[in-house]
Amino acid sequence: MEQINRRKFLGVAAAAGAGIALAPTVALGSVKKIAPIVLSDTDRPALLGGPKAHPGRFPAWPVYDGAEEQALIDALKTGRWGRLDGRITPKFEEEYAKMMGMKSSLAVANGTTALYTMLGAVGVGPGDEVIIPVYTFVATYNVVVLNYALPILVDTDIDTFQIDPQKMEQAITPATKVLMPVHMGGLPANLDRIVPLAQRRNLTLIEDACQAPGSEWRGKKVGSYGIGGAFSFQSTKNLNSGEGGAITSNDEAFIETCYAFHNQGQGRRRTDTSFNPGEAGTRASNGRITEFQGAILLEQLIRQQAQDRRRRQNIEYLNKLFSEIPGITPAKLYDGVTNVSYHLYMFRYDKNHFAGMSRARFLEALRAEGVPSDAGYGDLNRSPYVTGLANNRHYLKIYGEKTMKEWMERNHCPQNDKLTSEESLWFFQTMFLGSTRDMDQIAEAVRKIQKNASQLRN
Ligand SMILES: *Cc1c(COP(=O)(O)O)cnc(C)c1O
């Protein structure tokens, strides 16, 4: 049926002259003549042979020039390539803390290490529960499991794509030690609810701000509301050194504990010159960053503010365009958000406004238009990777069969199931480093697909 329609449609278009638009016209003569009605060529979806709405080339990433080149060569020539004797990383830490409006920062190997180090520094271990969102990158989950603590996955506030604070509270038990919300996509989680919750229940708050360097809640950077914030400088992230990460805190003693944890138990303020580890009874690892990463980060930090501004301008403009397209709903910001360093543009797709076309088909059509998009994270709680923990020999030994069975029940996240199975979509941050013309073309792609949804649907 669709095939026939399509062939017929293409035939008419060809007859009308290589797809050139012919609106119904009225001849000026005495005889009224109606020209055949065809879609103008630009109205035809790329998936059905029309032109792309966007040429498909978005700004390249990473962004660098001679400044990064020089910084790398300078770092090389110092001959001090590691953080233990280098002077570049401490300079970056100072600048990063300043940008964050916080007392201290510790640069580490990556964002996962930042989280793992903080959990180690506060002494999370077997028997402890850590509350995290289900809608997050798997690293948030992994760092809990690496400590043999029990990760409790909490459902999503579908309007904002963030952890649901009410369900977070309901997930607390006497075993809960840490609340670890994520600022998903760079958009802040609801800190007006989460900060008092941690205080009221005497829980440690660690912010996974890996996607949100620079985002603000009520004028203060996220990552400054808990005992510490974790940041990632992995190559896709807004601040990029290939790999890299940081911990930020206003508690300098906490930063020093983190330093010792990431440096085989040896503190920075060690006065003797021996290789003896520091405090007794703690654990440690090596999570150190290199000077090359520090050197790149110092330069990238200078670029970041302008990049963030550009992303925000483009996103605000795209939000306006999308507000006129029913069935496309960008993630809402909570009232407390004062500034966003957008890492992802998260939005919901409602197929009822697209003739029932599946999200997968919509994605296909969008990509054909030259607009790359992704369905994003799924139902982490139901993935075999996570459910397998219930049968993990060590977890069974630590928590017992009953607790692990209950754990499976506790991780039910119906809102997230709905969001991730048919609605959620992402655009990546690099798409917003271009011009407003890019935004016009993204919106045009969606409009075109919507207009032709019944033909595109299969
Ligand atoms: C990227 C990311 C991490 C991990 O950071 P890496 O630098 O890749 O180790 C953790 N949590 C979230 C939410 C992330 O997006």
CSV table of C-alpha atoms and ligand atoms in Angstrom, one decimal:
chain,number,residue,atom,x,y,z
A,1,MET,CA,0.0,0.0,0.0
A,2,GLU,CA,2.7,2.4,1.0
A,3,GLN,CA,4.8,1.3,-1.9
A,4,ILE,CA,2.1,2.0,-4.4
A,5,ASN,CA,1.4,5.4,-2.9
A,6,ARG,CA,5.0,6.3,-2.9
A,7,ARG,CA,5.6,5.2,-6.5
A,8,LYS,CA,2.5,7.1,-7.6
A,9,PHE,CA,3.6,10.1,-5.7
A,10,LEU,CA,7.1,10.0,-7.3
A,11,GLY,CA,5.6,9.5,-10.7
A,12,VAL,CA,3.4,12.6,-10.4
A,13,ALA,CA,6.3,14.6,-9.0
A,14,ALA,CA,8.5,13.6,-12.0
A,15,ALA,CA,5.8,14.5,-14.5
A,16,ALA,CA,5.5,17.9,-12.9
A,17,GLY,CA,9.1,18.5,-13.8
A,18,ALA,CA,11.9,17.1,-11.6
A,19,GLY,CA,10.0,17.9,-8.5
A,20,ILE,CA,9.7,21.6,-9.0
A,21,ALA,CA,6.8,23.0,-7.0
A,22,LEU,CA,3.6,23.7,-8.9
A,23,ALA,CA,1.0,25.2,-6.7
A,24,PRO,CA,-2.6,25.1,-8.0
A,25,THR,CA,-2.7,28.0,-10.4
A,26,VAL,CA,-5.5,29.7,-12.1
A,27,ALA,CA,-4.9,30.6,-15.7
A,28,LEU,CA,-5.5,34.2,-16.6
A,29,GLY,CA,-7.3,33.3,-19.8
A,30,SER,CA,-11.0,32.5,-19.9
A,31,VAL,CA,-10.5,28.7,-19.4
A,32,LYS,CA,-9.7,27.8,-15.9
A,33,LYS,CA,-6.9,25.3,-15.7
A,34,ILE,CA,-5.8,23.5,-12.5
A,35,ALA,CA,-2.2,22.3,-12.4
A,36,PRO,CA,-1.6,18.9,-10.7
A,37,ILE,CA,-1.0,19.3,-7.0
A,38,VAL,CA,2.4,18.0,-5.9
A,39,LEU,CA,4.5,18.5,-2.9
A,40,SER,CA,7.3,20.9,-3.5
A,41,ASP,CA,10.6,19.1,-3.7
A,42,THR,CA,11.7,20.7,-0.4
A,43,ASP,CA,8.6,19.3,1.3
A,44,ARG,CA,9.5,15.7,0.5
A,45,PRO,CA,11.3,13.8,3.2
A,46,ALA,CA,14.8,12.7,2.5
A,47,LEU,CA,13.8,9.1,3.3
A,48,LEU,CA,11.4,9.3,0.3
A,49,GLY,CA,14.0,10.8,-2.1
A,50,GLY,CA,13.7,14.4,-1.2
A,51,PRO,CA,16.6,16.7,-0.4
A,52,LYS,CA,18.1,16.7,3.1
A,53,ALA,CA,16.9,19.5,5.4
A,54,HIS,CA,20.4,19.8,6.8
A,55,PRO,CA,23.7,19.1,4.9
A,56,GLY,CA,24.6,16.8,7.7
A,57,ARG,CA,27.8,18.5,8.7
A,58,PHE,CA,27.8,19.9,12.2
A,59,PRO,CA,30.8,21.7,13.9
A,60,ALA,CA,33.8,19.4,14.3
A,61,TRP,CA,34.8,18.2,17.8
A,62,PRO,CA,37.1,18.6,19.6
A,63,VAL,CA,37.9,22.3,19.0
A,64,TYR,CA,41.6,23.3,19.2
A,65,ASP,CA,44.3,25.3,17.6
A,66,GLY,CA,47.9,26.4,18.1
A,67,ALA,CA,47.2,27.1,21.8
A,68,GLU,CA,46.7,23.4,22.6
A,69,GLU,CA,49.6,22.5,20.4
A,70,GLN,CA,51.9,24.9,22.2
A,71,ALA,CA,50.6,23.8,25.6
A,72,LEU,CA,51.4,20.1,24.8
A,73,ILE,CA,54.9,20.9,23.6
A,74,ASP,CA,55.5,23.0,26.7
A,75,ALA,CA,54.3,20.2,28.9
A,76,LEU,CA,56.6,17.7,27.0
A,77,LYS,CA,59.6,19.9,27.4
A,78,THR,CA,59.3,20.2,31.2
A,79,GLY,CA,60.2,16.6,31.4
A,80,ARG,CA,57.8,16.3,34.3
A,81,TRP,CA,54.9,14.4,32.8
A,82,GLY,CA,53.2,13.1,35.8
A,83,ARG,CA,51.0,14.9,38.4
A,84,LEU,CA,53.4,14.1,41.3
A,85,ASP,CA,56.1,16.4,40.1
A,86,GLY,CA,54.2,18.5,37.5
A,87,ARG,CA,53.1,22.1,37.9
A,88,ILE,CA,50.5,22.3,35.2
A,89,THR,CA,47.8,20.2,36.8
A,90,PRO,CA,47.8,22.2,40.1
A,91,LYS,CA,47.4,25.3,38.0
A,92,PHE,CA,44.4,23.7,36.3
A,93,GLU,CA,42.9,22.7,39.6
A,94,GLU,CA,43.2,26.3,40.8
A,95,GLU,CA,41.5,27.6,37.7
A,96,TYR,CA,38.8,25.0,37.8
A,97,ALA,CA,38.0,25.6,41.4
A,98,LYS,CA,37.8,29.4,40.6
A,99,MET,CA,35.5,28.8,37.7
A,100,MET,CA,33.3,26.6,39.9
A,101,GLY,CA,33.4,29.2,42.7
A,102,MET,CA,34.7,26.6,45.1
A,103,LYS,CA,37.6,26.2,47.5
A,104,SER,CA,39.3,23.1,46.0
A,105,SER,CA,39.4,20.8,43.1
A,106,LEU,CA,41.4,17.6,42.5
A,107,ALA,CA,42.0,16.5,38.9
A,108,VAL,CA,41.9,12.8,38.4
A,109,ALA,CA,42.2,10.2,35.6
A,110,ASN,CA,38.5,10.3,34.6
A,111,GLY,CA,35.0,10.9,35.8
A,112,THR,CA,34.6,7.3,37.0
A,113,THR,CA,37.7,7.7,39.1
A,114,ALA,CA,36.3,10.9,40.5
A,115,LEU,CA,33.1,9.1,41.7
A,116,TYR,CA,35.0,6.0,42.9
A,117,THR,CA,37.5,8.1,44.8
A,118,MET,CA,34.7,10.0,46.6
A,119,LEU,CA,32.9,6.8,47.5
A,120,GLY,CA,36.2,5.5,48.8
A,121,ALA,CA,36.9,8.7,50.7
A,122,VAL,CA,33.6,8.6,52.6
A,123,GLY,CA,34.1,4.9,53.2
A,124,VAL,CA,31.3,3.3,51.3
A,125,GLY,CA,31.5,-0.5,51.3
A,126,PRO,CA,29.7,-3.8,51.5
A,127,GLY,CA,26.3,-3.5,53.3
A,128,ASP,CA,25.8,0.1,52.3
A,129,GLU,CA,23.2,1.3,50.0
A,130,VAL,CA,23.8,4.1,47.5
A,131,ILE,CA,20.8,5.8,45.7
A,132,ILE,CA,21.3,6.7,42.1
A,133,PRO,CA,19.1,7.5,39.1
A,134,VAL,CA,18.1,4.7,36.7
A,135,TYR,CA,18.5,7.2,33.9
A,136,THR,CA,22.3,7.7,33.8
A,137,PHE,CA,25.5,6.5,32.2
A,138,VAL,CA,26.4,3.1,33.5
A,139,ALA,CA,29.5,4.5,35.3
A,140,THR,CA,27.3,5.9,38.0
A,141,TYR,CA,26.1,2.3,38.7
A,142,ASN,CA,29.6,0.8,38.3
A,143,VAL,CA,31.3,2.8,40.9
A,144,VAL,CA,28.8,1.6,43.5
A,145,VAL,CA,29.2,-2.0,42.6
A,146,LEU,CA,33.0,-1.7,42.6
A,147,ASN,CA,32.7,-0.9,46.3
A,148,TYR,CA,30.4,-3.9,46.8
A,149,ALA,CA,27.7,-1.5,47.9
A,150,LEU,CA,24.1,-1.9,46.8
A,151,PRO,CA,23.0,0.5,44.1
A,152,ILE,CA,19.4,1.5,44.4
A,153,LEU,CA,18.1,2.7,41.0
A,154,VAL,CA,15.4,5.4,41.3
A,155,ASP,CA,12.8,6.2,38.7
A,156,THR,CA,12.9,9.3,36.4
A,157,ASP,CA,10.8,12.5,36.5
A,158,ILE,CA,9.7,12.1,32.9
A,159,ASP,CA,9.3,15.9,32.3
A,160,THR,CA,12.8,16.7,33.2
A,161,PHE,CA,14.7,13.4,32.6
A,162,GLN,CA,16.1,13.8,36.1
A,163,ILE,CA,15.9,11.6,39.2
A,164,ASP,CA,12.5,11.8,40.9
A,165,PRO,CA,13.1,13.3,44.4
A,166,GLN,CA,10.0,11.9,45.9
A,167,LYS,CA,10.9,8.3,44.8
A,168,MET,CA,14.4,9.0,46.0
A,169,GLU,CA,13.1,9.6,49.5
A,170,GLN,CA,11.0,6.5,49.4
A,171,ALA,CA,14.1,4.4,48.4
A,172,ILE,CA,15.9,5.4,51.7
A,173,THR,CA,16.4,2.6,54.3
A,174,PRO,CA,18.5,2.3,57.4
A,175,ALA,CA,21.3,0.9,55.2
A,176,THR,CA,21.4,4.0,52.9
A,177,LYS,CA,24.7,5.9,53.2
A,178,VAL,CA,24.9,8.1,50.1
A,179,LEU,CA,22.6,10.0,47.7
A,180,MET,CA,24.2,10.2,44.3
A,181,PRO,CA,22.0,12.2,42.0
A,182,VAL,CA,23.2,12.9,38.4
A,183,HIS,CA,22.8,16.2,36.6
A,184,MET,CA,21.7,14.5,33.4
A,185,GLY,CA,22.6,16.1,30.1
A,186,GLY,CA,24.0,19.0,32.0
A,187,LEU,CA,20.6,19.9,33.3
A,188,PRO,CA,20.6,20.2,37.1
A,189,ALA,CA,18.6,17.7,39.2
A,190,ASN,CA,16.1,19.1,41.7
A,191,LEU,CA,18.5,20.3,44.4
A,192,ASP,CA,15.8,22.2,46.3
A,193,ARG,CA,14.5,18.8,47.2
A,194,ILE,CA,17.6,16.6,47.3
A,195,VAL,CA,19.9,18.8,49.5
A,196,PRO,CA,17.3,19.1,52.4
A,197,LEU,CA,16.6,15.4,52.0
A,198,ALA,CA,20.2,14.5,52.6
A,199,GLN,CA,20.4,16.8,55.6
A,200,ARG,CA,17.2,15.6,57.1
A,201,ARG,CA,18.1,11.9,56.8
A,202,ASN,CA,21.8,12.5,57.7
A,203,LEU,CA,23.1,11.1,54.4
A,204,THR,CA,26.2,12.0,52.4
A,205,LEU,CA,25.4,13.8,49.1
A,206,ILE,CA,27.7,13.2,46.2
A,207,GLU,CA,26.8,14.9,42.9
A,208,ASP,CA,27.6,13.1,39.7
A,209,ALA,CA,28.1,16.3,37.7
A,210,CYS,CA,30.1,14.5,35.0
A,211,GLN,CA,27.9,16.0,32.3
A,212,ALA,CA,27.4,19.4,33.9
A,213,PRO,CA,30.6,21.4,34.4
A,214,GLY,CA,29.4,25.0,34.7
A,215,SER,CA,25.7,24.4,35.2
A,216,GLU,CA,24.1,26.4,38.0
A,217,TRP,CA,21.4,26.0,40.6
A,218,ARG,CA,20.2,29.2,42.1
A,219,GLY,CA,23.4,31.0,41.0
A,220,LYS,CA,25.7,28.4,42.4
A,221,LYS,CA,27.5,25.7,40.3
A,222,VAL,CA,26.3,22.2,40.6
A,223,GLY,CA,28.9,20.0,42.1
A,224,SER,CA,29.1,22.5,45.1
A,225,TYR,CA,25.9,21.3,46.9
A,226,GLY,CA,27.1,18.0,48.2
A,227,ILE,CA,30.3,17.0,50.0
A,228,GLY,CA,31.8,16.7,46.5
A,229,GLY,CA,31.0,16.9,42.8
A,230,ALA,CA,32.4,14.6,40.1
A,231,PHE,CA,33.3,15.8,36.6
A,232,SER,CA,34.4,14.0,33.4
A,233,PHE,CA,36.7,15.3,30.8
A,234,GLN,CA,36.3,12.3,28.5
A,235,SER,CA,36.3,13.2,24.8
A,236,THR,CA,32.6,13.6,24.3
A,237,LYS,CA,32.1,15.8,27.3
A,238,ASN,CA,31.9,19.6,27.1
A,239,LEU,CA,35.3,20.1,28.7
A,240,ASN,CA,37.6,17.6,27.0
A,241,SER,CA,41.1,16.2,27.4
A,242,GLY,CA,40.5,12.9,25.8
A,243,GLU,CA,40.3,11.3,29.3
A,244,GLY,CA,40.2,13.1,32.5
A,245,GLY,CA,38.1,14.1,35.5
A,246,ALA,CA,37.9,16.2,38.6
A,247,ILE,CA,36.5,16.3,42.1
A,248,THR,CA,35.3,19.6,43.5
A,249,SER,CA,34.6,20.4,47.1
A,250,ASN,CA,34.4,23.2,49.6
A,251,ASP,CA,35.7,20.8,52.2
A,252,GLU,CA,39.5,20.9,51.9
A,253,ALA,CA,40.0,18.0,54.3
A,254,PHE,CA,37.7,15.9,52.1
A,255,ILE,CA,39.8,16.8,49.0
A,256,GLU,CA,42.9,15.8,50.9
A,257,THR,CA,41.3,12.4,51.7
A,258,CYS,CA,40.4,12.1,48.1
A,259,TYR,CA,44.0,12.9,47.1
A,260,ALA,CA,45.4,10.2,49.3
A,261,PHE,CA,42.8,7.7,48.0
A,262,HIS,CA,43.8,8.4,44.4
A,263,ASN,CA,47.5,8.3,45.2
A,264,GLN,CA,48.0,4.9,46.9
A,265,GLY,CA,47.2,6.2,50.3
A,266,GLN,CA,49.9,8.9,50.3
A,267,GLY,CA,48.7,12.4,51.1
A,268,ARG,CA,49.8,15.6,49.4
A,269,ARG,CA,50.9,17.3,52.6
A,270,ARG,CA,53.2,14.4,53.5
A,271,THR,CA,56.2,16.0,55.2
A,272,ASP,CA,58.6,13.1,55.2
A,273,THR,CA,60.2,11.9,52.0
A,274,SER,CA,59.5,8.2,52.5
A,275,PHE,CA,57.1,6.1,50.4
A,276,ASN,CA,55.0,5.2,53.4
A,277,PRO,CA,51.3,5.4,52.9
A,278,GLY,CA,49.2,7.7,55.0
A,279,GLU,CA,46.3,7.1,57.3
A,280,ALA,CA,45.9,3.6,58.7
A,281,GLY,CA,42.8,1.6,58.0
A,282,THR,CA,41.8,3.2,54.7
A,283,ARG,CA,42.0,1.9,51.1
A,284,ALA,CA,43.5,3.5,48.1
A,285,SER,CA,44.3,3.3,44.4
A,286,ASN,CA,46.0,5.2,41.6
A,287,GLY,CA,43.7,7.6,39.9
A,288,ARG,CA,46.2,10.2,38.8
A,289,ILE,CA,46.0,12.4,35.8
A,290,THR,CA,48.9,13.3,33.5
A,291,GLU,CA,50.4,16.8,32.8
A,292,PHE,CA,49.4,16.5,29.2
A,293,GLN,CA,45.8,16.3,30.1
A,294,GLY,CA,46.2,19.2,32.6
A,295,ALA,CA,47.8,21.3,29.8
A,296,ILE,CA,44.9,20.7,27.4
A,297,LEU,CA,42.3,21.3,30.1
A,298,LEU,CA,43.8,24.7,30.9
A,299,GLU,CA,43.3,25.8,27.3
A,300,GLN,CA,39.9,24.1,26.9
A,301,LEU,CA,38.7,25.8,30.0
A,302,ILE,CA,39.3,29.2,28.3
A,303,ARG,CA,37.1,28.1,25.4
A,304,GLN,CA,34.3,26.5,27.4
A,305,GLN,CA,32.4,29.7,28.5
A,306,ALA,CA,32.0,30.9,24.9
A,307,GLN,CA,31.0,27.4,23.8
A,308,ASP,CA,28.4,27.2,26.6
A,309,ARG,CA,26.9,30.5,25.6
A,310,ARG,CA,26.6,29.5,22.0
A,311,ARG,CA,25.0,26.2,22.9
A,312,ARG,CA,22.5,28.0,25.2
A,313,GLN,CA,21.6,30.6,22.5
A,314,ASN,CA,21.0,27.9,19.9
A,315,ILE,CA,19.0,25.7,22.3
A,316,GLU,CA,16.8,28.5,23.5
A,317,TYR,CA,16.1,29.2,19.8
A,318,LEU,CA,15.4,25.6,19.0
A,319,ASN,CA,13.1,25.4,22.0
A,320,LYS,CA,11.1,28.2,20.5
A,321,LEU,CA,10.9,26.5,17.1
A,322,PHE,CA,9.9,23.1,18.7
A,323,SER,CA,7.2,24.8,20.8
A,324,GLU,CA,5.3,25.2,17.6
A,325,ILE,CA,5.6,21.5,16.7
A,326,PRO,CA,3.2,19.3,18.6
A,327,GLY,CA,4.6,16.0,19.8
A,328,ILE,CA,8.1,17.3,20.4
A,329,THR,CA,8.8,18.2,24.0
A,330,PRO,CA,12.2,19.3,25.3
A,331,ALA,CA,13.2,18.3,28.8
A,332,LYS,CA,11.9,20.9,31.2
A,333,LEU,CA,14.2,22.8,33.5
A,334,TYR,CA,13.3,23.0,37.2
A,335,ASP,CA,12.7,26.5,38.7
A,336,GLY,CA,16.0,26.5,40.5
A,337,VAL,CA,18.1,26.3,37.3
A,338,THR,CA,19.9,29.6,36.6
A,339,ASN,CA,22.3,28.5,34.0
A,340,VAL,CA,22.9,25.3,32.0
A,341,SER,CA,26.0,24.0,30.4
A,342,TYR,CA,24.1,21.8,28.0
A,343,HIS,CA,25.8,18.4,27.3
A,344,LEU,CA,22.7,16.9,25.7
A,345,TYR,CA,19.5,18.2,24.2
A,346,MET,CA,17.0,15.7,25.6
A,347,PHE,CA,13.5,15.7,24.3
A,348,ARG,CA,10.4,13.5,24.1
A,349,TYR,CA,8.7,12.2,20.9
A,350,ASP,CA,5.0,11.5,20.9
A,351,LYS,CA,4.1,9.3,18.0
A,352,ASN,CA,0.4,10.3,18.3
A,353,HIS,CA,1.4,13.5,16.6
A,354,PHE,CA,3.2,11.7,13.9
A,355,ALA,CA,0.5,9.4,12.6
A,356,GLY,CA,1.6,6.6,15.0
A,357,MET,CA,5.1,6.4,13.4
A,358,SER,CA,7.5,4.5,15.7
A,359,ARG,CA,10.4,6.4,17.4
A,360,ALA,CA,12.8,4.1,15.5
A,361,ARG,CA,11.3,5.1,12.2
A,362,PHE,CA,11.3,8.8,13.2
A,363,LEU,CA,15.0,8.5,14.1
A,364,GLU,CA,15.7,6.9,10.7
A,365,ALA,CA,13.8,9.7,9.0
A,366,LEU,CA,15.7,12.3,11.0
A,367,ARG,CA,19.1,10.9,10.2
A,368,ALA,CA,18.2,10.8,6.5
A,369,GLU,CA,17.5,14.5,6.8
A,370,GLY,CA,21.1,15.0,7.9
A,371,VAL,CA,20.1,15.5,11.6
A,372,PRO,CA,21.9,12.9,13.8
A,373,SER,CA,19.9,11.8,16.8
A,374,ASP,CA,20.0,9.0,19.3
A,375,ALA,CA,17.5,7.3,21.6
A,376,GLY,CA,19.9,7.7,24.5
A,377,TYR,CA,20.0,5.6,27.7
A,378,GLY,CA,17.6,2.8,28.2
A,379,ASP,CA,16.2,0.8,31.1
A,380,LEU,CA,19.4,0.1,33.0
A,381,ASN,CA,17.5,-1.6,35.8
A,382,ARG,CA,16.2,-4.2,33.4
A,383,SER,CA,19.4,-4.8,31.5
A,384,PRO,CA,21.0,-8.3,32.0
A,385,TYR,CA,24.2,-6.5,33.0
A,386,VAL,CA,22.4,-5.1,36.1
A,387,THR,CA,19.9,-7.8,36.9
A,388,GLY,CA,22.8,-10.3,36.9
A,389,LEU,CA,24.0,-8.7,40.1
A,390,ALA,CA,21.2,-10.6,41.9
A,391,ASN,CA,23.1,-13.8,41.1
A,392,ASN,CA,26.5,-12.5,41.8
A,393,ARG,CA,28.3,-14.8,44.2
A,394,HIS,CA,29.8,-12.0,46.3
A,395,TYR,CA,26.6,-10.1,46.5
A,396,LEU,CA,24.7,-13.2,47.6
A,397,LYS,CA,27.4,-13.7,50.2
A,398,ILE,CA,27.2,-10.1,51.5
A,399,TYR,CA,23.4,-9.4,51.2
A,400,GLY,CA,21.8,-12.9,51.1
A,401,GLU,CA,19.2,-14.2,48.6
A,402,LYS,CA,16.2,-12.5,50.1
A,403,THR,CA,17.7,-9.0,50.0
A,404,MET,CA,18.9,-9.5,46.4
A,405,LYS,CA,15.4,-10.7,45.4
A,406,GLU,CA,13.9,-7.7,47.1
A,407,TRP,CA,16.5,-5.5,45.4
A,408,MET,CA,15.1,-6.6,42.0
A,409,GLU,CA,11.7,-5.4,43.1
A,410,ARG,CA,13.0,-2.1,44.5
A,411,ASN,CA,14.5,-1.3,41.1
A,412,HIS,CA,11.2,-1.1,39.3
A,413,CYS,CA,11.0,2.2,37.3
A,414,PRO,CA,7.8,2.4,35.3
A,415,GLN,CA,8.2,6.0,34.3
A,416,ASN,CA,11.6,5.4,33.0
A,417,ASP,CA,10.4,2.3,31.2
A,418,LYS,CA,7.9,4.5,29.4
A,419,LEU,CA,10.3,7.3,28.7
A,420,THR,CA,13.1,5.1,27.3
A,421,SER,CA,11.1,2.5,25.4
A,422,GLU,CA,9.2,4.9,23.1
A,423,GLU,CA,9.8,8.6,23.9
A,424,SER,CA,13.3,9.8,24.7
A,425,LEU,CA,15.6,11.3,22.1
A,426,TRP,CA,18.9,13.2,22.2
A,427,PHE,CA,20.9,15.6,20.2
A,428,PHE,CA,24.5,15.9,21.1
A,429,GLN,CA,26.2,19.1,22.3
A,430,THR,CA,28.4,19.6,19.3
A,431,MET,CA,25.2,20.2,17.1
A,432,PHE,CA,24.7,23.5,19.1
A,433,LEU,CA,28.1,25.0,18.4
A,434,GLY,CA,27.0,26.1,15.0
A,435,SER,CA,24.5,28.7,13.7
A,436,THR,CA,20.8,29.4,14.2
A,437,ARG,CA,20.5,28.2,10.6
A,438,ASP,CA,21.4,24.7,11.8
A,439,MET,CA,18.5,25.1,14.3
A,440,ASP,CA,16.1,26.2,11.6
A,441,GLN,CA,17.1,23.2,9.5
A,442,ILE,CA,16.7,20.8,12.5
A,443,ALA,CA,13.1,22.1,13.0
A,444,GLU,CA,12.5,22.0,9.3
A,445,ALA,CA,13.5,18.3,9.2
A,446,VAL,CA,11.0,17.5,12.0
A,447,ARG,CA,8.2,19.5,10.4
A,448,LYS,CA,8.8,17.8,7.1
A,449,ILE,CA,8.7,14.4,8.7
A,450,GLN,CA,5.5,15.3,10.6
A,451,LYS,CA,3.8,16.5,7.5
A,452,ASN,CA,4.6,13.3,5.7
A,453,ALA,CA,4.3,11.0,8.7
A,454,SER,CA,1.6,8.8,7.3
A,455,GLN,CA,3.6,8.1,4.2
A,456,LEU,CA,6.8,7.5,6.1
A,457,ARG,CA,5.3,5.2,8.7
A,458,ASN,CA,5.9,1.6,7.9
B,1,LIG,C1,30.8,10.4,31.5
B,1,LIG,C2,30.1,10.1,32.7
B,1,LIG,C3,30.8,9.4,33.8
B,1,LIG,C4,32.1,8.8,33.7
B,1,LIG,O1,33.1,9.6,33.2
B,1,LIG,P1,34.4,9.0,32.5
B,1,LIG,O2,35.3,10.2,32.4
B,1,LIG,O3,34.0,8.5,31.2
B,1,LIG,O4,34.9,7.9,33.4
B,1,LIG,C5,30.0,9.2,34.9
B,1,LIG,N1,28.8,9.6,35.1
B,1,LIG,C6,28.1,10.3,34.0
B,1,LIG,C7,26.7,10.7,34.2
B,1,LIG,C8,28.8,10.5,32.8
B,1,LIG,O5,28.2,11.1,31.8
